[in-house]
Amino acid sequence: GQQVMQIPQYQHVQEGEDFTTYCNSSTTLSNIQWYKQRPGGHPVFLIQLVKSGEVKKQKRLTFQFGEAKKNSSLHITATQTTDVGTYFCAVSDMDSNYQLIWGAGTKLIIKP
Amino acid sequence: DSGVTQTPKHLITATGQRVTLRCSPRSGDLSVYWYQQSLDQGLQFLIQYYNGEERAKGNILERFSAQQFPDLHSELNLSSLELGDSALYFCASSVGGGVDTEAFFGQGTRLTVV
């Protein structure tokens, strides 16, 4: 069945450094969504990627979908304290049957 | 504010008891999803309803059940509660029923079983 691995589990960065989280699938994906959950908050939709090789940007955030549609990344340039939280990917493939499969999340921690 | 309302926000109950969590989706959304999130863990998909009918089922225990009513609000029933059921339960809603629609999450219900 569909499996998705999200790495790393945690990333500690100094404010101003970059951050990247990766989402890898064992099967070809139909689409991938990215969500952010602030500490004590609820997941909030960031973006959806559908096309092979797609790249989308939202200010300092860059989202990429691999050419083979088996992996994706979220890159944040020059992190700020407002970026703190856990970033989740959620994927579907042709066998998902209406169900998104969620990654375990990457927690972004800004070092004091 | 996502427009998804969950009640109650907090719930403390004893083992063996039964509770009901309630979710009102955003106006116009036909799909409701239920998720369980244990402390510092990922989201575990439980179940989805679309326009009153069950659409997808995840790792939902037999002790748990859900339904979506004609006015589209949904309830998640948890029975014979165990300590391990303590978690944050999120409801989400979306316009469509497919996996390519943006989901809007409520604030969650924090359940503590003692």
PDB file of C-alpha atoms in Angstrom:
ATOM      1  CA  GLY A   1       0.000   0.000   0.000  1.00  0.00           C
ATOM      2  CA  GLN A   2       0.849   3.636  -0.212  1.00  0.00           C
ATOM      3  CA  GLN A   3       3.610   4.771   2.137  1.00  0.00           C
ATOM      4  CA  VAL A   4       5.098   8.178   2.587  1.00  0.00           C
ATOM      5  CA  MET A   5       8.265   9.073   4.445  1.00  0.00           C
ATOM      6  CA  GLN A   6       8.920  12.602   5.603  1.00  0.00           C
ATOM      7  CA  ILE A   7      12.393  13.648   6.712  1.00  0.00           C
ATOM      8  CA  PRO A   8      13.900  14.904   8.866  1.00  0.00           C
ATOM      9  CA  GLN A   9      11.719  14.468  11.932  1.00  0.00           C
ATOM     10  CA  TYR A  10      13.192  17.608  13.507  1.00  0.00           C
ATOM     11  CA  GLN A  11      15.349  20.436  12.242  1.00  0.00           C
ATOM     12  CA  HIS A  12      17.007  22.980  14.494  1.00  0.00           C
ATOM     13  CA  VAL A  13      18.132  26.151  12.749  1.00  0.00           C
ATOM     14  CA  GLN A  14      19.369  29.571  13.704  1.00  0.00           C
ATOM     15  CA  GLU A  15      17.012  32.341  12.724  1.00  0.00           C
ATOM     16  CA  GLY A  16      17.992  33.429   9.236  1.00  0.00           C
ATOM     17  CA  GLU A  17      19.177  29.987   8.143  1.00  0.00           C
ATOM     18  CA  ASP A  18      17.349  27.939   5.555  1.00  0.00           C
ATOM     19  CA  PHE A  19      15.085  24.940   6.239  1.00  0.00           C
ATOM     20  CA  THR A  20      14.091  22.043   4.026  1.00  0.00           C
ATOM     21  CA  THR A  21      11.750  19.110   4.544  1.00  0.00           C
ATOM     22  CA  TYR A  22      11.371  16.197   2.152  1.00  0.00           C
ATOM     23  CA  CYS A  23       8.491  13.892   1.415  1.00  0.00           C
ATOM     24  CA  ASN A  24       9.207  10.602  -0.360  1.00  0.00           C
ATOM     25  CA  SER A  25       6.756   8.061  -1.677  1.00  0.00           C
ATOM     26  CA  SER A  26       7.117   4.448  -2.733  1.00  0.00           C
ATOM     27  CA  THR A  27       4.581   4.937  -5.536  1.00  0.00           C
ATOM     28  CA  THR A  28       3.802   7.572  -8.148  1.00  0.00           C
ATOM     29  CA  LEU A  29       1.645  10.281  -6.694  1.00  0.00           C
ATOM     30  CA  SER A  30      -1.439  11.982  -8.083  1.00  0.00           C
ATOM     31  CA  ASN A  31      -0.976  15.045  -5.956  1.00  0.00           C
ATOM     32  CA  ILE A  32       0.663  16.295  -2.789  1.00  0.00           C
ATOM     33  CA  GLN A  33      -0.511  18.852  -0.286  1.00  0.00           C
ATOM     34  CA  TRP A  34       1.552  20.682   2.314  1.00  0.00           C
ATOM     35  CA  TYR A  35       0.202  21.867   5.669  1.00  0.00           C
ATOM     36  CA  LYS A  36       1.679  23.815   8.555  1.00  0.00           C
ATOM     37  CA  GLN A  37       0.749  23.344  12.184  1.00  0.00           C
ATOM     38  CA  ARG A  38       1.887  25.980  14.657  1.00  0.00           C
ATOM     39  CA  PRO A  39       2.551  24.844  18.243  1.00  0.00           C
ATOM     40  CA  GLY A  40      -0.801  24.409  19.947  1.00  0.00           C
ATOM     41  CA  GLY A  41      -2.630  25.053  16.698  1.00  0.00           C
ATOM     42  CA  HIS A  42      -4.345  23.186  13.933  1.00  0.00           C
ATOM     43  CA  PRO A  43      -3.025  22.235  10.484  1.00  0.00           C
ATOM     44  CA  VAL A  44      -3.366  24.957   7.880  1.00  0.00           C
ATOM     45  CA  PHE A  45      -3.244  24.261   4.152  1.00  0.00           C
ATOM     46  CA  LEU A  46      -0.256  25.797   2.383  1.00  0.00           C
ATOM     47  CA  ILE A  47      -0.313  24.485  -1.164  1.00  0.00           C
ATOM     48  CA  GLN A  48      -1.104  21.627  -3.524  1.00  0.00           C
ATOM     49  CA  LEU A  49       1.195  20.292  -6.263  1.00  0.00           C
ATOM     50  CA  VAL A  50      -0.162  18.230  -9.128  1.00  0.00           C
ATOM     51  CA  LYS A  51       2.182  18.410 -12.134  1.00  0.00           C
ATOM     52  CA  SER A  52       5.482  16.617 -12.625  1.00  0.00           C
ATOM     53  CA  GLY A  53       8.399  18.957 -11.939  1.00  0.00           C
ATOM     54  CA  GLU A  54       6.106  21.679 -10.629  1.00  0.00           C
ATOM     55  CA  VAL A  55       7.655  24.493  -8.592  1.00  0.00           C
ATOM     56  CA  LYS A  56       5.545  26.966  -6.654  1.00  0.00           C
ATOM     57  CA  LYS A  57       6.638  29.858  -4.484  1.00  0.00           C
ATOM     58  CA  GLN A  58       4.970  31.680  -1.635  1.00  0.00           C
ATOM     59  CA  LYS A  59       7.234  34.504  -0.466  1.00  0.00           C
ATOM     60  CA  ARG A  60      10.145  32.694   1.277  1.00  0.00           C
ATOM     61  CA  LEU A  61       8.618  29.221   0.770  1.00  0.00           C
ATOM     62  CA  THR A  62       9.435  27.127  -2.306  1.00  0.00           C
ATOM     63  CA  PHE A  63       7.586  23.902  -3.039  1.00  0.00           C
ATOM     64  CA  GLN A  64       8.804  21.354  -5.571  1.00  0.00           C
ATOM     65  CA  PHE A  65       7.274  18.209  -7.008  1.00  0.00           C
ATOM     66  CA  GLY A  66       9.746  15.701  -8.427  1.00  0.00           C
ATOM     67  CA  GLU A  67       9.862  14.810 -12.099  1.00  0.00           C
ATOM     68  CA  ALA A  68       8.843  11.238 -11.316  1.00  0.00           C
ATOM     69  CA  LYS A  69       6.088  12.460  -8.977  1.00  0.00           C
ATOM     70  CA  LYS A  70       7.461  10.347  -6.144  1.00  0.00           C
ATOM     71  CA  ASN A  71       8.939  13.058  -3.980  1.00  0.00           C
ATOM     72  CA  SER A  72       8.481  16.637  -2.958  1.00  0.00           C
ATOM     73  CA  SER A  73      10.249  19.264  -0.925  1.00  0.00           C
ATOM     74  CA  LEU A  74       9.415  22.418   0.979  1.00  0.00           C
ATOM     75  CA  HIS A  75      12.238  24.923   1.343  1.00  0.00           C
ATOM     76  CA  ILE A  76      12.117  28.012   3.521  1.00  0.00           C
ATOM     77  CA  THR A  77      14.699  30.715   2.902  1.00  0.00           C
ATOM     78  CA  ALA A  78      15.976  32.811   5.811  1.00  0.00           C
ATOM     79  CA  THR A  79      13.731  31.373   8.519  1.00  0.00           C
ATOM     80  CA  GLN A  80      11.897  33.656  10.914  1.00  0.00           C
ATOM     81  CA  THR A  81      10.330  32.930  14.283  1.00  0.00           C
ATOM     82  CA  THR A  82       6.926  32.929  12.625  1.00  0.00           C
ATOM     83  CA  ASP A  83       7.990  29.850  10.637  1.00  0.00           C
ATOM     84  CA  VAL A  84       8.174  27.702  13.776  1.00  0.00           C
ATOM     85  CA  GLY A  85       5.849  24.711  13.657  1.00  0.00           C
ATOM     86  CA  THR A  86       5.449  21.291  12.125  1.00  0.00           C
ATOM     87  CA  TYR A  87       5.197  20.909   8.375  1.00  0.00           C
ATOM     88  CA  PHE A  88       3.219  17.962   7.028  1.00  0.00           C
ATOM     89  CA  CYS A  89       2.920  16.543   3.558  1.00  0.00           C
ATOM     90  CA  ALA A  90      -0.217  14.653   2.570  1.00  0.00           C
ATOM     91  CA  VAL A  91      -0.284  12.576  -0.597  1.00  0.00           C
ATOM     92  CA  SER A  92      -2.559  10.531  -2.755  1.00  0.00           C
ATOM     93  CA  ASP A  93      -1.990   8.076  -5.572  1.00  0.00           C
ATOM     94  CA  MET A  94      -4.269   6.177  -7.904  1.00  0.00           C
ATOM     95  CA  ASP A  95      -4.952   3.591  -5.211  1.00  0.00           C
ATOM     96  CA  SER A  96      -5.725   6.061  -2.437  1.00  0.00           C
ATOM     97  CA  ASN A  97      -9.487   5.718  -2.786  1.00  0.00           C
ATOM     98  CA  TYR A  98     -10.243   9.237  -1.575  1.00  0.00           C
ATOM     99  CA  GLN A  99      -7.833   8.981   1.347  1.00  0.00           C
ATOM    100  CA  LEU A 100      -4.842  11.243   1.810  1.00  0.00           C
ATOM    101  CA  ILE A 101      -1.805   9.612   3.381  1.00  0.00           C
ATOM    102  CA  TRP A 102      -0.036  11.913   5.791  1.00  0.00           C
ATOM    103  CA  GLY A 103       3.660  12.160   6.478  1.00  0.00           C
ATOM    104  CA  ALA A 104       4.853  12.166  10.081  1.00  0.00           C
ATOM    105  CA  GLY A 105       5.806  15.837   9.826  1.00  0.00           C
ATOM    106  CA  THR A 106       9.010  17.835  10.226  1.00  0.00           C
ATOM    107  CA  LYS A 107       9.258  20.068  13.240  1.00  0.00           C
ATOM    108  CA  LEU A 108      11.081  23.343  12.634  1.00  0.00           C
ATOM    109  CA  ILE A 109      12.761  24.642  15.777  1.00  0.00           C
ATOM    110  CA  ILE A 110      14.527  27.979  15.913  1.00  0.00           C
ATOM    111  CA  LYS A 111      17.550  27.931  18.214  1.00  0.00           C
ATOM    112  CA  PRO A 112      17.515  30.705  20.846  1.00  0.00           C
TER     113      PRO A 112
ATOM    114  CA  ASP B   1     -10.618  31.265  11.897  1.00  0.00           C
ATOM    115  CA  SER B   2     -11.067  28.342   9.511  1.00  0.00           C
ATOM    116  CA  GLY B   3     -14.852  28.337   9.746  1.00  0.00           C
ATOM    117  CA  VAL B   4     -14.873  24.789  11.142  1.00  0.00           C
ATOM    118  CA  THR B   5     -16.284  24.573  14.658  1.00  0.00           C
ATOM    119  CA  GLN B   6     -15.504  21.776  17.065  1.00  0.00           C
ATOM    120  CA  THR B   7     -17.025  21.248  20.475  1.00  0.00           C
ATOM    121  CA  PRO B   8     -16.057  20.776  23.186  1.00  0.00           C
ATOM    122  CA  LYS B   9     -12.527  22.179  23.187  1.00  0.00           C
ATOM    123  CA  HIS B  10     -11.482  20.086  26.145  1.00  0.00           C
ATOM    124  CA  LEU B  11     -12.885  16.892  27.589  1.00  0.00           C
ATOM    125  CA  ILE B  12     -11.736  14.915  30.593  1.00  0.00           C
ATOM    126  CA  THR B  13     -13.329  11.565  31.233  1.00  0.00           C
ATOM    127  CA  ALA B  14     -12.644   8.237  32.911  1.00  0.00           C
ATOM    128  CA  THR B  15     -11.653   4.953  31.360  1.00  0.00           C
ATOM    129  CA  GLY B  16     -14.568   2.894  30.149  1.00  0.00           C
ATOM    130  CA  GLN B  17     -16.729   5.913  29.453  1.00  0.00           C
ATOM    131  CA  ARG B  18     -18.234   7.110  26.182  1.00  0.00           C
ATOM    132  CA  VAL B  19     -17.955  10.597  24.689  1.00  0.00           C
ATOM    133  CA  THR B  20     -19.237  12.408  21.641  1.00  0.00           C
ATOM    134  CA  LEU B  21     -17.267  15.016  19.762  1.00  0.00           C
ATOM    135  CA  ARG B  22     -19.086  17.415  17.482  1.00  0.00           C
ATOM    136  CA  CYS B  23     -18.032  19.186  14.308  1.00  0.00           C
ATOM    137  CA  SER B  24     -19.745  21.833  12.214  1.00  0.00           C
ATOM    138  CA  PRO B  25     -18.104  22.192   8.795  1.00  0.00           C
ATOM    139  CA  ARG B  26     -17.594  25.410   6.875  1.00  0.00           C
ATOM    140  CA  SER B  27     -20.687  26.681   5.157  1.00  0.00           C
ATOM    141  CA  GLY B  28     -21.004  24.927   1.817  1.00  0.00           C
ATOM    142  CA  ASP B  29     -18.523  22.143   2.552  1.00  0.00           C
ATOM    143  CA  LEU B  30     -19.898  18.663   1.984  1.00  0.00           C
ATOM    144  CA  SER B  31     -16.994  16.600   3.276  1.00  0.00           C
ATOM    145  CA  VAL B  32     -16.029  16.073   6.897  1.00  0.00           C
ATOM    146  CA  TYR B  33     -12.876  14.293   8.010  1.00  0.00           C
ATOM    147  CA  TRP B  34     -11.846  13.126  11.464  1.00  0.00           C
ATOM    148  CA  TYR B  35      -8.223  12.851  12.561  1.00  0.00           C
ATOM    149  CA  GLN B  36      -6.495  11.761  15.749  1.00  0.00           C
ATOM    150  CA  GLN B  37      -3.224  13.365  16.834  1.00  0.00           C
ATOM    151  CA  SER B  38      -1.433  11.953  19.856  1.00  0.00           C
ATOM    152  CA  LEU B  39       1.083  14.116  21.688  1.00  0.00           C
ATOM    153  CA  ASP B  40       3.767  15.389  19.299  1.00  0.00           C
ATOM    154  CA  GLN B  41       2.736  12.824  16.701  1.00  0.00           C
ATOM    155  CA  GLY B  42       1.442  13.008  13.176  1.00  0.00           C
ATOM    156  CA  LEU B  43      -2.136  12.985  12.040  1.00  0.00           C
ATOM    157  CA  GLN B  44      -3.935   9.662  11.904  1.00  0.00           C
ATOM    158  CA  PHE B  45      -6.854   9.688   9.508  1.00  0.00           C
ATOM    159  CA  LEU B  46      -9.923   8.087  11.038  1.00  0.00           C
ATOM    160  CA  ILE B  47     -12.861   8.525   8.688  1.00  0.00           C
ATOM    161  CA  GLN B  48     -14.428  10.755   6.022  1.00  0.00           C
ATOM    162  CA  TYR B  49     -18.042  11.521   5.244  1.00  0.00           C
ATOM    163  CA  TYR B  50     -19.299  13.170   2.093  1.00  0.00           C
ATOM    164  CA  ASN B  51     -22.811  14.553   1.945  1.00  0.00           C
ATOM    165  CA  GLY B  52     -24.036  12.213   4.648  1.00  0.00           C
ATOM    166  CA  GLU B  53     -22.364   9.026   3.476  1.00  0.00           C
ATOM    167  CA  GLU B  54     -19.149   7.352   4.534  1.00  0.00           C
ATOM    168  CA  ARG B  55     -16.521   7.995   1.842  1.00  0.00           C
ATOM    169  CA  ALA B  56     -13.261   6.658   3.261  1.00  0.00           C
ATOM    170  CA  LYS B  57     -12.136   4.805   6.324  1.00  0.00           C
ATOM    171  CA  GLY B  58      -8.718   4.910   7.913  1.00  0.00           C
ATOM    172  CA  ASN B  59      -7.350   3.398  11.094  1.00  0.00           C
ATOM    173  CA  ILE B  60     -10.519   3.829  13.083  1.00  0.00           C
ATOM    174  CA  LEU B  61     -11.018   1.467  16.005  1.00  0.00           C
ATOM    175  CA  GLU B  62     -14.212  -0.554  16.294  1.00  0.00           C
ATOM    176  CA  ARG B  63     -14.910   1.294  19.563  1.00  0.00           C
ATOM    177  CA  PHE B  64     -15.140   4.503  17.545  1.00  0.00           C
ATOM    178  CA  SER B  65     -17.949   5.457  15.207  1.00  0.00           C
ATOM    179  CA  ALA B  66     -19.022   8.554  13.370  1.00  0.00           C
ATOM    180  CA  GLN B  67     -21.880   9.929  11.370  1.00  0.00           C
ATOM    181  CA  GLN B  68     -22.773  12.956   9.315  1.00  0.00           C
ATOM    182  CA  PHE B  69     -26.238  14.378   9.680  1.00  0.00           C
ATOM    183  CA  PRO B  70     -28.523  15.936   7.033  1.00  0.00           C
ATOM    184  CA  ASP B  71     -27.417  19.427   8.085  1.00  0.00           C
ATOM    185  CA  LEU B  72     -23.835  18.191   7.393  1.00  0.00           C
ATOM    186  CA  HIS B  73     -22.557  18.454  10.931  1.00  0.00           C
ATOM    187  CA  SER B  74     -20.748  15.382  12.152  1.00  0.00           C
ATOM    188  CA  GLU B  75     -20.246  13.541  15.401  1.00  0.00           C
ATOM    189  CA  LEU B  76     -17.460  11.191  16.438  1.00  0.00           C
ATOM    190  CA  ASN B  77     -18.410   8.730  19.148  1.00  0.00           C
ATOM    191  CA  LEU B  78     -15.685   7.148  21.248  1.00  0.00           C
ATOM    192  CA  SER B  79     -16.676   4.348  23.591  1.00  0.00           C
ATOM    193  CA  SER B  80     -15.038   2.079  26.164  1.00  0.00           C
ATOM    194  CA  LEU B  81     -12.337   4.683  26.449  1.00  0.00           C
ATOM    195  CA  GLU B  82      -8.793   3.700  27.297  1.00  0.00           C
ATOM    196  CA  LEU B  83      -5.871   5.778  28.511  1.00  0.00           C
ATOM    197  CA  GLY B  84      -4.308   5.482  25.061  1.00  0.00           C
ATOM    198  CA  ASP B  85      -7.248   7.274  23.493  1.00  0.00           C
ATOM    199  CA  SER B  86      -6.062  10.523  25.050  1.00  0.00           C
ATOM    200  CA  ALA B  87      -5.263  12.747  22.098  1.00  0.00           C
ATOM    201  CA  LEU B  88      -6.237  15.790  20.097  1.00  0.00           C
ATOM    202  CA  TYR B  89      -9.095  15.027  17.721  1.00  0.00           C
ATOM    203  CA  PHE B  90      -9.388  17.246  14.687  1.00  0.00           C
ATOM    204  CA  CYS B  91     -12.260  17.654  12.333  1.00  0.00           C
ATOM    205  CA  ALA B  92     -11.656  19.071   8.866  1.00  0.00           C
ATOM    206  CA  SER B  93     -13.993  19.959   6.050  1.00  0.00           C
ATOM    207  CA  SER B  94     -13.726  20.539   2.334  1.00  0.00           C
ATOM    208  CA  VAL B  95     -16.007  21.441  -0.528  1.00  0.00           C
ATOM    209  CA  GLY B  96     -15.399  18.301  -2.534  1.00  0.00           C
ATOM    210  CA  GLY B  97     -14.936  14.714  -1.541  1.00  0.00           C
ATOM    211  CA  GLY B  98     -11.761  13.973  -3.435  1.00  0.00           C
ATOM    212  CA  VAL B  99      -8.144  13.993  -2.319  1.00  0.00           C
ATOM    213  CA  ASP B 100      -7.355  17.078  -4.388  1.00  0.00           C
ATOM    214  CA  THR B 101      -9.386  19.549  -2.361  1.00  0.00           C
ATOM    215  CA  GLU B 102      -8.056  21.836   0.332  1.00  0.00           C
ATOM    216  CA  ALA B 103      -9.112  20.821   3.821  1.00  0.00           C
ATOM    217  CA  PHE B 104      -9.909  23.332   6.548  1.00  0.00           C
ATOM    218  CA  PHE B 105      -9.264  22.172  10.102  1.00  0.00           C
ATOM    219  CA  GLY B 106     -11.076  23.036  13.280  1.00  0.00           C
ATOM    220  CA  GLN B 107      -9.309  23.946  16.516  1.00  0.00           C
ATOM    221  CA  GLY B 108      -9.581  20.392  17.775  1.00  0.00           C
ATOM    222  CA  THR B 109     -10.966  18.689  20.860  1.00  0.00           C
ATOM    223  CA  ARG B 110      -8.406  17.670  23.431  1.00  0.00           C
ATOM    224  CA  LEU B 111      -9.536  14.453  25.071  1.00  0.00           C
ATOM    225  CA  THR B 112      -7.936  13.309  28.293  1.00  0.00           C
ATOM    226  CA  VAL B 113      -8.823   9.883  29.621  1.00  0.00           C
ATOM    227  CA  VAL B 114      -7.958   9.351  33.275  1.00  0.00           C
TER     228      VAL B 114
END
